[in-house]
Coordinates of C-alpha atoms in Angstrom, one line a residue:
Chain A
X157 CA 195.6 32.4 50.8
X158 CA 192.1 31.6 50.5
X159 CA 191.4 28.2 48.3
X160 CA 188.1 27.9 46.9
X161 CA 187.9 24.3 45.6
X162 CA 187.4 24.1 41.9
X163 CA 186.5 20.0 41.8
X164 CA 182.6 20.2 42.1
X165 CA 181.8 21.5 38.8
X166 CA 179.5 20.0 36.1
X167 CA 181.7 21.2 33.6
X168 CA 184.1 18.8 34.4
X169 CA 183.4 15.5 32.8
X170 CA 183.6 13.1 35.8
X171 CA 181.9 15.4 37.4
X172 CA 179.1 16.1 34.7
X173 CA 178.5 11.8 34.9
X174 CA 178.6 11.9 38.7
X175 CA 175.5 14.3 38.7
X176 CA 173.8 12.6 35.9
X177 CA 174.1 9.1 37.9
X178 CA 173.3 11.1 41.3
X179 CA 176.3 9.5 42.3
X180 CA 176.6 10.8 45.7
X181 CA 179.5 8.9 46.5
X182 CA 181.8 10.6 43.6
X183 CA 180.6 14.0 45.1
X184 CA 181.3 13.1 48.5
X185 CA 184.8 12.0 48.2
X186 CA 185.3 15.4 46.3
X187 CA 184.3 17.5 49.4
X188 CA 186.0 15.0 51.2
X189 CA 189.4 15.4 49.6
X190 CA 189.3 18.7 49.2
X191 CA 188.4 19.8 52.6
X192 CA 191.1 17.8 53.5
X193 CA 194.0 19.3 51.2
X194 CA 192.9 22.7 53.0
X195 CA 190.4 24.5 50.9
X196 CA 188.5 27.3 52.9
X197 CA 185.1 27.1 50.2
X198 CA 183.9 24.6 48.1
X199 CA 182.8 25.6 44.6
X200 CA 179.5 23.9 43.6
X201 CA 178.7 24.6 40.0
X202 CA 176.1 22.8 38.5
X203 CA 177.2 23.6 34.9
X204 CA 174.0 21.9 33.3
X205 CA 171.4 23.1 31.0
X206 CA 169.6 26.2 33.0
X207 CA 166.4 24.1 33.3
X208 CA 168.0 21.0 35.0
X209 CA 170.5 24.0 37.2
X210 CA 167.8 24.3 39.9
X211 CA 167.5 20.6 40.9
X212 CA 170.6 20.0 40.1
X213 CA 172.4 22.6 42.6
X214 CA 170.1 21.6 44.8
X215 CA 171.1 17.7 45.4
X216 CA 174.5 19.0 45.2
X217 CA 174.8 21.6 48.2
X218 CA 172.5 18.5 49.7
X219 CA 175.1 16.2 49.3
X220 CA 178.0 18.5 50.3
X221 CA 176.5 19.7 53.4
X222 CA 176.1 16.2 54.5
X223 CA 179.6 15.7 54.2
X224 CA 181.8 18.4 55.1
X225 CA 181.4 21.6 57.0
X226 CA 183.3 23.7 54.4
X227 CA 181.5 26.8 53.7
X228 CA 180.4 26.5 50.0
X229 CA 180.5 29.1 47.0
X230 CA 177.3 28.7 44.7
X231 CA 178.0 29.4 41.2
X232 CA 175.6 30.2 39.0
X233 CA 176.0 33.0 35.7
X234 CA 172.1 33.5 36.7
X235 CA 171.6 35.6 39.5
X236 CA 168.3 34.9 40.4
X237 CA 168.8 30.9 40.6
X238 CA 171.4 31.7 42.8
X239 CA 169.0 33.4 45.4
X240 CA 166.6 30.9 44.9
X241 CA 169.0 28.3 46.3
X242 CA 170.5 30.5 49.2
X243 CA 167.9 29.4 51.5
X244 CA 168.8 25.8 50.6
X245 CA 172.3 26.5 51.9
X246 CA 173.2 26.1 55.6
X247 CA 175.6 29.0 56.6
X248 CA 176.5 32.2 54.6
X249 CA 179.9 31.3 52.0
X250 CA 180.0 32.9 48.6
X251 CA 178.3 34.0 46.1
X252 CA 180.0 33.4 42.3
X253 CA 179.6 35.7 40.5
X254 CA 178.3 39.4 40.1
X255 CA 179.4 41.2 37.3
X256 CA 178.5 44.5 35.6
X257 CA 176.8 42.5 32.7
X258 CA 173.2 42.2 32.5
X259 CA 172.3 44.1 35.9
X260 CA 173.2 41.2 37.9
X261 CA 174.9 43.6 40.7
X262 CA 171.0 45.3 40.9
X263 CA 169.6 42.0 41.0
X264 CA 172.0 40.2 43.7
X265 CA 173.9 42.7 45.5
X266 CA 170.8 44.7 47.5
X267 CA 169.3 40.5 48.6
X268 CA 172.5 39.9 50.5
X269 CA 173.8 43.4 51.6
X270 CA 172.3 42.7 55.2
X271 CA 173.6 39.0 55.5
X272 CA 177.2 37.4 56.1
X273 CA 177.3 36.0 52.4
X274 CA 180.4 37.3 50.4
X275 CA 180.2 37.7 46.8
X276 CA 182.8 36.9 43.9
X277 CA 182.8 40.0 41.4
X278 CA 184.2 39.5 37.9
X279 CA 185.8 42.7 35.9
X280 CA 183.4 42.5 32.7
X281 CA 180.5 44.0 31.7
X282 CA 178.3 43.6 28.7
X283 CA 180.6 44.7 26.5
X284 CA 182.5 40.9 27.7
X285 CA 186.1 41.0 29.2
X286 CA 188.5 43.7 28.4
X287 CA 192.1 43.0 28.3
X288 CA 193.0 46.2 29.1
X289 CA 193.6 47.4 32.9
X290 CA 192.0 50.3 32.9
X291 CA 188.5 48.9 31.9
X292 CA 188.4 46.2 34.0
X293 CA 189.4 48.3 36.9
X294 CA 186.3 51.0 36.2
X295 CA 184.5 48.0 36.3
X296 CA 185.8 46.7 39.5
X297 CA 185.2 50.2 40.8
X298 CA 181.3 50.6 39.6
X299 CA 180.6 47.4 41.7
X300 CA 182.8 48.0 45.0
X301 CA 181.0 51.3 45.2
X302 CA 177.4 49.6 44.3
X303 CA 178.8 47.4 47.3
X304 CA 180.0 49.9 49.4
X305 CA 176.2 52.1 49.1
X306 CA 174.4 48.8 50.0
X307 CA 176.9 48.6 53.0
X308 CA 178.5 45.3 52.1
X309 CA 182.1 45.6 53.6
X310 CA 185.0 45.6 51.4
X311 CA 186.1 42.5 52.9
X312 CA 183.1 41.0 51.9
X313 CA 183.9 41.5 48.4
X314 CA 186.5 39.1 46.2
X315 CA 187.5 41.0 42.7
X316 CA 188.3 38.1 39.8
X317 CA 190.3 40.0 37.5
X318 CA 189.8 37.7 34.5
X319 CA 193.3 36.2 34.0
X320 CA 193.7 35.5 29.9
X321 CA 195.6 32.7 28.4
X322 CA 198.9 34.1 27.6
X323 CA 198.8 31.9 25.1
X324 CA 196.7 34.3 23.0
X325 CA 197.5 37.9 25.2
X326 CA 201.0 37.4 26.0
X327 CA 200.8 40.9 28.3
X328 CA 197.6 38.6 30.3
X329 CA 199.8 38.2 33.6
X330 CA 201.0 42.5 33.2
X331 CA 197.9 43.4 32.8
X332 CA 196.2 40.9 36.0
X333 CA 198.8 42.4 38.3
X334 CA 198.2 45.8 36.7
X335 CA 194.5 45.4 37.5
X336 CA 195.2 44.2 40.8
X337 CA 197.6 46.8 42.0
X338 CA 195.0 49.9 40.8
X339 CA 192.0 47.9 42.7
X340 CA 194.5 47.3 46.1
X341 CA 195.5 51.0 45.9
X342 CA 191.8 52.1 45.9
X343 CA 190.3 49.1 48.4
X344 CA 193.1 47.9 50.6
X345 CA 190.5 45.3 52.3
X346 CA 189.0 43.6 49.2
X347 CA 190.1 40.3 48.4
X348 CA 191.7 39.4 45.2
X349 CA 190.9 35.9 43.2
X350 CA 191.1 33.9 40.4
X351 CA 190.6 31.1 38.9
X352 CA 193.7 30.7 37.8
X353 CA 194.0 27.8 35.2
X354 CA 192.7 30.3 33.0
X355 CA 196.6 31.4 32.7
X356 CA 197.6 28.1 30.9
X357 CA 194.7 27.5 28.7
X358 CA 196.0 26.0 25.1
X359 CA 199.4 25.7 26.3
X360 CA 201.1 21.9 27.1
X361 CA 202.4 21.3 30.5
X362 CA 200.3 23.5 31.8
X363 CA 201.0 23.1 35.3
X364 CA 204.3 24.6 35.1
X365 CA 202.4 28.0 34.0
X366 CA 200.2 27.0 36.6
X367 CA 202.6 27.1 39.8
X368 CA 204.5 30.4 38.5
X369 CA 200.9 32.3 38.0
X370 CA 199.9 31.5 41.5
X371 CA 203.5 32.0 42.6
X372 CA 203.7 35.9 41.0
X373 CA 200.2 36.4 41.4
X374 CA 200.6 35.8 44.8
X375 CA 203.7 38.0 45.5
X376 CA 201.9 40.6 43.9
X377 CA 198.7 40.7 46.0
X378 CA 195.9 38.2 45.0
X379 CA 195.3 36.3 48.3
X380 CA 192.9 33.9 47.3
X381 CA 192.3 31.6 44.4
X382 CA 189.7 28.9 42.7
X383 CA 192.1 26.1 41.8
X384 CA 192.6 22.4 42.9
X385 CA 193.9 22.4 46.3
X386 CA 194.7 18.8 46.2
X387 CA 197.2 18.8 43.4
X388 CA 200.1 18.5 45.0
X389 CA 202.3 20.6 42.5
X390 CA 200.3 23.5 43.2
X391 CA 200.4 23.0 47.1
X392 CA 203.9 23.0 46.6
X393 CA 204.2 25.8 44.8
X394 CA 201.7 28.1 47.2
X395 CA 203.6 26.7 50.5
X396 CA 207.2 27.4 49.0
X397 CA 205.8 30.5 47.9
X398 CA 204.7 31.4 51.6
X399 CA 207.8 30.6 53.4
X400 CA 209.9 32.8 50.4
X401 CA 207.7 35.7 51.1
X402 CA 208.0 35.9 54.6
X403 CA 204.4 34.7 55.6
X404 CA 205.3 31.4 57.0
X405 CA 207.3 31.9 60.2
X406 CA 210.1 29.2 60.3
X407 CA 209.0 27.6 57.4
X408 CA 206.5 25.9 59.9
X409 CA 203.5 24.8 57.6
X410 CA 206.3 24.3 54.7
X411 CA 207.5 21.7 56.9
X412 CA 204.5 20.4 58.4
X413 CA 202.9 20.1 54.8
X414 CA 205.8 17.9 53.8
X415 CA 206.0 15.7 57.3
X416 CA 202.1 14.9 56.4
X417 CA 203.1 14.2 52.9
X418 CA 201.2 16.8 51.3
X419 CA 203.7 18.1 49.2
X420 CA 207.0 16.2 48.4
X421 CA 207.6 13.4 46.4
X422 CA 206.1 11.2 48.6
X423 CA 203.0 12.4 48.0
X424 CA 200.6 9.4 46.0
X425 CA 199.9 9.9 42.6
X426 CA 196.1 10.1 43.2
X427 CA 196.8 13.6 45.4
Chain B
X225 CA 218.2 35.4 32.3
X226 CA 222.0 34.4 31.6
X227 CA 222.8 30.8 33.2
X228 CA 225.8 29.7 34.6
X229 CA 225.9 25.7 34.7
X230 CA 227.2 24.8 38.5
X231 CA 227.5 20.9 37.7
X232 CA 231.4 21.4 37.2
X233 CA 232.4 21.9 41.2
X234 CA 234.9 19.5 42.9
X235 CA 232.6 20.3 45.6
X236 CA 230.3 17.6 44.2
X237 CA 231.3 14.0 45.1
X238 CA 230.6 12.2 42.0
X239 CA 232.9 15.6 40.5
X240 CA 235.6 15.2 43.0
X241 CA 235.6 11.2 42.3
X242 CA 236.0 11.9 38.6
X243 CA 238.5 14.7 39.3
X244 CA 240.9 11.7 41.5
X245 CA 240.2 9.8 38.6
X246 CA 240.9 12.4 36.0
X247 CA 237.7 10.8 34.7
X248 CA 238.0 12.7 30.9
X249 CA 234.5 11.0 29.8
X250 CA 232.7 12.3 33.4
X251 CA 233.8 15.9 32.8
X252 CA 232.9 16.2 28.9
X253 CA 229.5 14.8 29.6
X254 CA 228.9 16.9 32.2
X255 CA 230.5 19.9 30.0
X256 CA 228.1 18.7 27.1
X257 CA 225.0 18.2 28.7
X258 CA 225.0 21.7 30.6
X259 CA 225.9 22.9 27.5
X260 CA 222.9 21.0 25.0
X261 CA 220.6 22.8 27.8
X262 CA 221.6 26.3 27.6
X263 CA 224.3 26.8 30.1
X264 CA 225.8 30.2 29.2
X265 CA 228.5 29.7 31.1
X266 CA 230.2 26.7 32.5
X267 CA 231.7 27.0 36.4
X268 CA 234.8 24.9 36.7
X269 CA 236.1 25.0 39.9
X270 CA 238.3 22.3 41.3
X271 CA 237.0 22.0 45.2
X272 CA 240.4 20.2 46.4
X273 CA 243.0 21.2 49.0
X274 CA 244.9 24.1 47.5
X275 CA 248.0 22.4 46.5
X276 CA 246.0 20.3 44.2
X277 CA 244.0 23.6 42.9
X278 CA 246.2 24.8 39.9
X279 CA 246.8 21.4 38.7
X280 CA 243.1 20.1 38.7
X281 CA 241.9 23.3 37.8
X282 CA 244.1 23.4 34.5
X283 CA 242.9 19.5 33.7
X284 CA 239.5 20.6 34.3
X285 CA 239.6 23.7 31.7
X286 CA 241.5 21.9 29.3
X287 CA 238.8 19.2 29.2
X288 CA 236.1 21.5 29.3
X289 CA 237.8 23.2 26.7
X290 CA 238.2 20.6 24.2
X291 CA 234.5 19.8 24.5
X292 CA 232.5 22.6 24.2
X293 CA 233.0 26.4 22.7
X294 CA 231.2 27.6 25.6
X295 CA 232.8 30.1 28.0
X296 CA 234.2 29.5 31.4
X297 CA 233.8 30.9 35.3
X298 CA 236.7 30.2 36.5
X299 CA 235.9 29.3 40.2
X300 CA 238.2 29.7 43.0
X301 CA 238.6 31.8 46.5
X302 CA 242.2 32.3 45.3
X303 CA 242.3 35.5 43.2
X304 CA 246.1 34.7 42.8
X305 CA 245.5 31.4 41.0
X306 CA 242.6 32.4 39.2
X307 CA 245.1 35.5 37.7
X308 CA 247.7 32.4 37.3
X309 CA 245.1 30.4 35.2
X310 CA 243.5 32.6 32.8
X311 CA 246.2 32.0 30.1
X312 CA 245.4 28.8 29.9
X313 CA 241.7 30.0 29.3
X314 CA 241.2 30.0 25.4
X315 CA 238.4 32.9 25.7
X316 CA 237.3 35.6 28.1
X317 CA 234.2 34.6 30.4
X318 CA 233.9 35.4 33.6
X319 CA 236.1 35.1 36.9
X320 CA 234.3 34.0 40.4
X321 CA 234.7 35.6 42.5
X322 CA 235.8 38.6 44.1
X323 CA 234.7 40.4 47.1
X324 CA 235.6 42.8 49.6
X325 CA 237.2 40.2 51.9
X326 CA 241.2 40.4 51.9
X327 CA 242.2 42.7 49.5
X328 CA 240.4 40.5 46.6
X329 CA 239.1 43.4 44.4
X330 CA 243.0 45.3 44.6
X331 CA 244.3 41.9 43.6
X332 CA 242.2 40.6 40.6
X333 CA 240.4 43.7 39.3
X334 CA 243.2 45.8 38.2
X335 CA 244.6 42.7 36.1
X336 CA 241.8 41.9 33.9
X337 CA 240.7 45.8 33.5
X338 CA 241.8 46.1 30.3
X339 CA 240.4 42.4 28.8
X340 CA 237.3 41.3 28.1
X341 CA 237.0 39.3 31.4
X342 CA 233.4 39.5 33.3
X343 CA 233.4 39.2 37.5
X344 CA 231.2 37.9 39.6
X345 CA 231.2 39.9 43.1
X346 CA 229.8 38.8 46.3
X347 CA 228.5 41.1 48.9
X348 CA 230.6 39.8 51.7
X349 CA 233.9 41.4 53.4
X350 CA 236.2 40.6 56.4
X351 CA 233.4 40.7 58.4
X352 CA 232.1 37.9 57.3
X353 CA 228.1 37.5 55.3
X354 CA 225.9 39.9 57.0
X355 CA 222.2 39.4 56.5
X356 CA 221.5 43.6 56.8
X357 CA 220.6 44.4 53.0
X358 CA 222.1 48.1 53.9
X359 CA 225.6 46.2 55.0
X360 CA 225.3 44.3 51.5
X361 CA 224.6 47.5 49.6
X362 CA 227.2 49.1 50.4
X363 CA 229.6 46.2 50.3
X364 CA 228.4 46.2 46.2
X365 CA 228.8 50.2 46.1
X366 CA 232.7 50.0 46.7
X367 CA 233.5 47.1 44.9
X368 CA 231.5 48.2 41.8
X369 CA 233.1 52.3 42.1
X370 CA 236.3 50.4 42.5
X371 CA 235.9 48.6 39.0
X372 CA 234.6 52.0 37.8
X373 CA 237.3 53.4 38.4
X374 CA 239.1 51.3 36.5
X375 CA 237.4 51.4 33.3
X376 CA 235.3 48.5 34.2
X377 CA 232.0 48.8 32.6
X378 CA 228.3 48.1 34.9
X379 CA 227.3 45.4 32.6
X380 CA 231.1 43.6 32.9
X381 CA 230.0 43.0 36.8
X382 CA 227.9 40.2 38.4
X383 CA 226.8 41.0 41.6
X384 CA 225.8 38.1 44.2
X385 CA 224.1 39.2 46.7
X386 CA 224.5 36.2 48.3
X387 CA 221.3 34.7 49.6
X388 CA 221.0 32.7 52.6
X389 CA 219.0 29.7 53.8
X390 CA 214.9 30.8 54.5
X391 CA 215.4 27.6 57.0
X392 CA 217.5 29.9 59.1
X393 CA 217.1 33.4 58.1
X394 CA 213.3 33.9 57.3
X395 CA 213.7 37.3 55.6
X396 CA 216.2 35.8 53.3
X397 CA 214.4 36.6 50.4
X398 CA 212.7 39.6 51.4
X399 CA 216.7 40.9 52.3
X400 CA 218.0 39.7 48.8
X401 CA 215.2 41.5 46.5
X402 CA 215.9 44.7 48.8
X403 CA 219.5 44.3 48.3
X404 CA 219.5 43.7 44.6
X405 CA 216.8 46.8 44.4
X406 CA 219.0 49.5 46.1
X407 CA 222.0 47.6 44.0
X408 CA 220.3 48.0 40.3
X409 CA 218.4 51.5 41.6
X410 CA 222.0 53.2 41.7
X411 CA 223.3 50.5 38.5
X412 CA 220.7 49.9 36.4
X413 CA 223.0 47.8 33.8
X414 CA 224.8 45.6 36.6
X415 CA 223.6 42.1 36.1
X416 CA 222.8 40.0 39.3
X417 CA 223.2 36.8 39.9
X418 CA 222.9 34.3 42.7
X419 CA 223.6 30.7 43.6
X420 CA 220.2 30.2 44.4
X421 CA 220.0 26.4 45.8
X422 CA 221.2 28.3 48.8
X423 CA 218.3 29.1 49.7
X424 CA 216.7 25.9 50.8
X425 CA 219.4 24.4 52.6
X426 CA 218.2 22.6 55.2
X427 CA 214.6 22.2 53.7
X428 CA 212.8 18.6 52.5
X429 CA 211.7 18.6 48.6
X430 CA 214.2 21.5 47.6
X431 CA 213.3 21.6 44.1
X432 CA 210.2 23.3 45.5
X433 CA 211.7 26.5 47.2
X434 CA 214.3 26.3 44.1
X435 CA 212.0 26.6 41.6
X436 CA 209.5 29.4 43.6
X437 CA 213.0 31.3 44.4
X438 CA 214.0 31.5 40.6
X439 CA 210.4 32.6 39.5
X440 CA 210.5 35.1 41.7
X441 CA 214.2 36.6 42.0
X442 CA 213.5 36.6 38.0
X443 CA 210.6 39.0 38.9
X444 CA 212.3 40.8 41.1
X445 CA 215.2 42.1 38.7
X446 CA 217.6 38.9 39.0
X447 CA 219.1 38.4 35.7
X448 CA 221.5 35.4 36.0
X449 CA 221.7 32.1 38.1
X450 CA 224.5 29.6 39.1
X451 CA 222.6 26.3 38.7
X452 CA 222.0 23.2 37.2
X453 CA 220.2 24.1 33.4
X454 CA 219.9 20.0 33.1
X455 CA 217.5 20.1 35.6
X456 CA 214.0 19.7 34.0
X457 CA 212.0 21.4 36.9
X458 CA 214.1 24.9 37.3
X459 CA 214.1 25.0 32.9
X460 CA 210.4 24.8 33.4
X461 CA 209.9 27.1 36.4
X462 CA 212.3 29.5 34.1
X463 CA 210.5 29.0 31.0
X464 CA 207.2 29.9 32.3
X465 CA 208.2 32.7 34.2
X466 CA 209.8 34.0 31.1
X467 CA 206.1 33.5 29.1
X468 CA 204.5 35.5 32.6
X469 CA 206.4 38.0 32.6
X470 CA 206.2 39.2 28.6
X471 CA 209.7 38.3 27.8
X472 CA 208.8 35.7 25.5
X473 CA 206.8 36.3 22.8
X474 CA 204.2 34.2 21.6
X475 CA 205.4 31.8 24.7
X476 CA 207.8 30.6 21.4
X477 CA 210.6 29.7 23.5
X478 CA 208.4 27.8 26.1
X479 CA 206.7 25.8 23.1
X480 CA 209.7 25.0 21.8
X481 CA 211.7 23.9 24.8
X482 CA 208.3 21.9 25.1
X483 CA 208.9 20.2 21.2
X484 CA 212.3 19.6 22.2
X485 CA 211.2 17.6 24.9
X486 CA 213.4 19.8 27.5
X487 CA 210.6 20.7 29.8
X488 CA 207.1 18.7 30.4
X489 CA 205.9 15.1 31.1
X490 CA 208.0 13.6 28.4
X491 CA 211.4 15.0 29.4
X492 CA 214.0 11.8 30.8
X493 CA 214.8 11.2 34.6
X494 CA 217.9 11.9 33.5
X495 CA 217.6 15.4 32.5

């Protein structure tokens, strides 16, 4: 599983105050402790208004690159701040996110076709998100073959289905899958994702929802995911996961997880 | 998902203690607390040497009896003393178990054809527990064409495939979806069950691998457990995986066993 960290985003209140207080410090111990709990990108969002985004990514990818080596994922719904900061950034990561709305494939797609960056690609188009299969996999289609012309490899590529609260679509999970298995069938190398808290939204104890989306989801083919790698329920639940599937020989990083008190009730409150 | 509470076991030293005891009060709680938290079933099997079986078994069903309206699995390896008990059984639940080891199915099933009694059968014979999902198939094939044969309908049979530790076998999983596939592809109205705590014996922080296990055996075709309903974490892990998977509408069941305070944050250390 690929864990893109979900922590460093201004539209998380903490987070939102951090970055008004250029509180490096705040930021810092989230690259910190994410790195740590095992994520392979760090999400930098700055979720500000668009005219304080610029800057604002900017001291941020500053501030995380001086901390960890974790490749980062800029996120950004506007494409063409999102190349103005690539040069800011030190090594090639991803790219979140193209869609088939507002020509942002067009726009983004041909500027990194010849470098290592990877791009997220979300299944709506400007008609907004679908909940029907079918539509979101044309969409996923139309952009893995705009991909595919520019050369970008499929593995290059990581399809976010658009997981609904099943609060309000109670078919949301059917239809992710659904999605999923018509896009695997067509690109066997393209990565699946999502950001996955999107499952629970509007529903109370929302990390039990939480754990058994990441835990189908994953036995059904998404290999990647934007969630919270340090919350230890959800370690759990990927690492049990794992071992039940077969992808964990001897239960080794099960056991190694709990003997460094990473998952287990052990684990402090604060992870 | 039909739930057989397992807290009833002499197998269980604080069970056994009360059992010495004939600890009435220990018993009933345990018969109305599996009970409050949906147990369909109630296991009662007595866990002592076998001259001690018949007696403790017909103190334990007469307790359980006069507590709770809710059926019995009578547990015991002894097909000849479960046949020996069942008049003492106010109402028809289910037997466990039978198997193809010693004769078991040629004893019991004949007897109860013509009642309303339910079996659980496990996928083991005089050779022992094989791990080979093949062997296991074909281990459910006879048994279930003997019950046929007898009159017995699909959905009166339990099959337990019988799953083993993923701390020792790290297919296990893998080998008891692939059984129970081949099992429901040739009897699509069979239900299967499984004692699923099996499958982290010998792993730290069980509850994890428990919870991951149910979620997905549940997705996998699994229609009934052996376990402990009082347990808050497997209710939620069931409850969720219920709301994934479309089989509860509006997510009503899942709010409600949230209102009632049997799954979340607010739910007592006890349950």
């Amino acid at each position: 599983m690929i864990i893109i960290g979900e922590k460093i985003n201004g539209g998380i209140p903490s987070v939102a105050q951090a970055i008004a207080d250029r509180d490096e410090g705040f930021i810092r111990a989230q690259a910190l402790k994410q790195t740590e709990f095992g994520a392979h990108y760090l999400d930098v969002c700055a979720g500000t208004s668009p005219d304080l985004e610029r800057e604002t990514l900017k001291w941020l990818i500053g501030v995380v690159q001086d901390t960890v080596d974790t490749p980062l994922c800029i996120d950004s719904t506007d494409c063409g701040m999102i190349l103005d900061i690539l040069p800011f950034v030190d090594k090639p990561g991803l790219i979140n996110s193209v869609s088939e709305e507002g020509g942002k494939c067009e726009q983004l797609l041909p500027k990194i076709a010849d470098s290592e960056w990877k791009v997220i690609a979300l299944t709506c188009d400007n008609n907004g998100i679908s909940t029907d299969p079918v539509v979101k996999y044309n969409i996923a289609v139309s952009i893995m073959e705009k991909a595919k012309s520019l050369g970008i490899s499929e593995d290059r590529m990581f399809i976010d289905p658009l997981v609904t609260a099943i609060s309000t679509t109670g078919d949301s999970f059917l239809s992710f899958t659904e999605t999923m298995r018509m896009i695997r069938e067509r690109y066997p190398d393209v990565h699946i994702t999502s950001g996955l808290s999107n499952i629970s939204f509007g529903m109370p104890f929302r990390k039990a929802v939480n754990q058994q989306f990441l835990c189908l989801a994953m036995a059904a083919g998404m290999d990647s995911a934007i969630m919270d790698p340090a919350s230890a329920d959800m370690r759990a639940a990927l690492y049990a996961t794992d071992a039940l599937l077969g992808r964990d020989r001897l239960c080794r990083r099960y056991l190694q997880a709990y003997r460094k008190g990473l998952i287990g009730s052990k684990v402090t409150a604060s992870a």
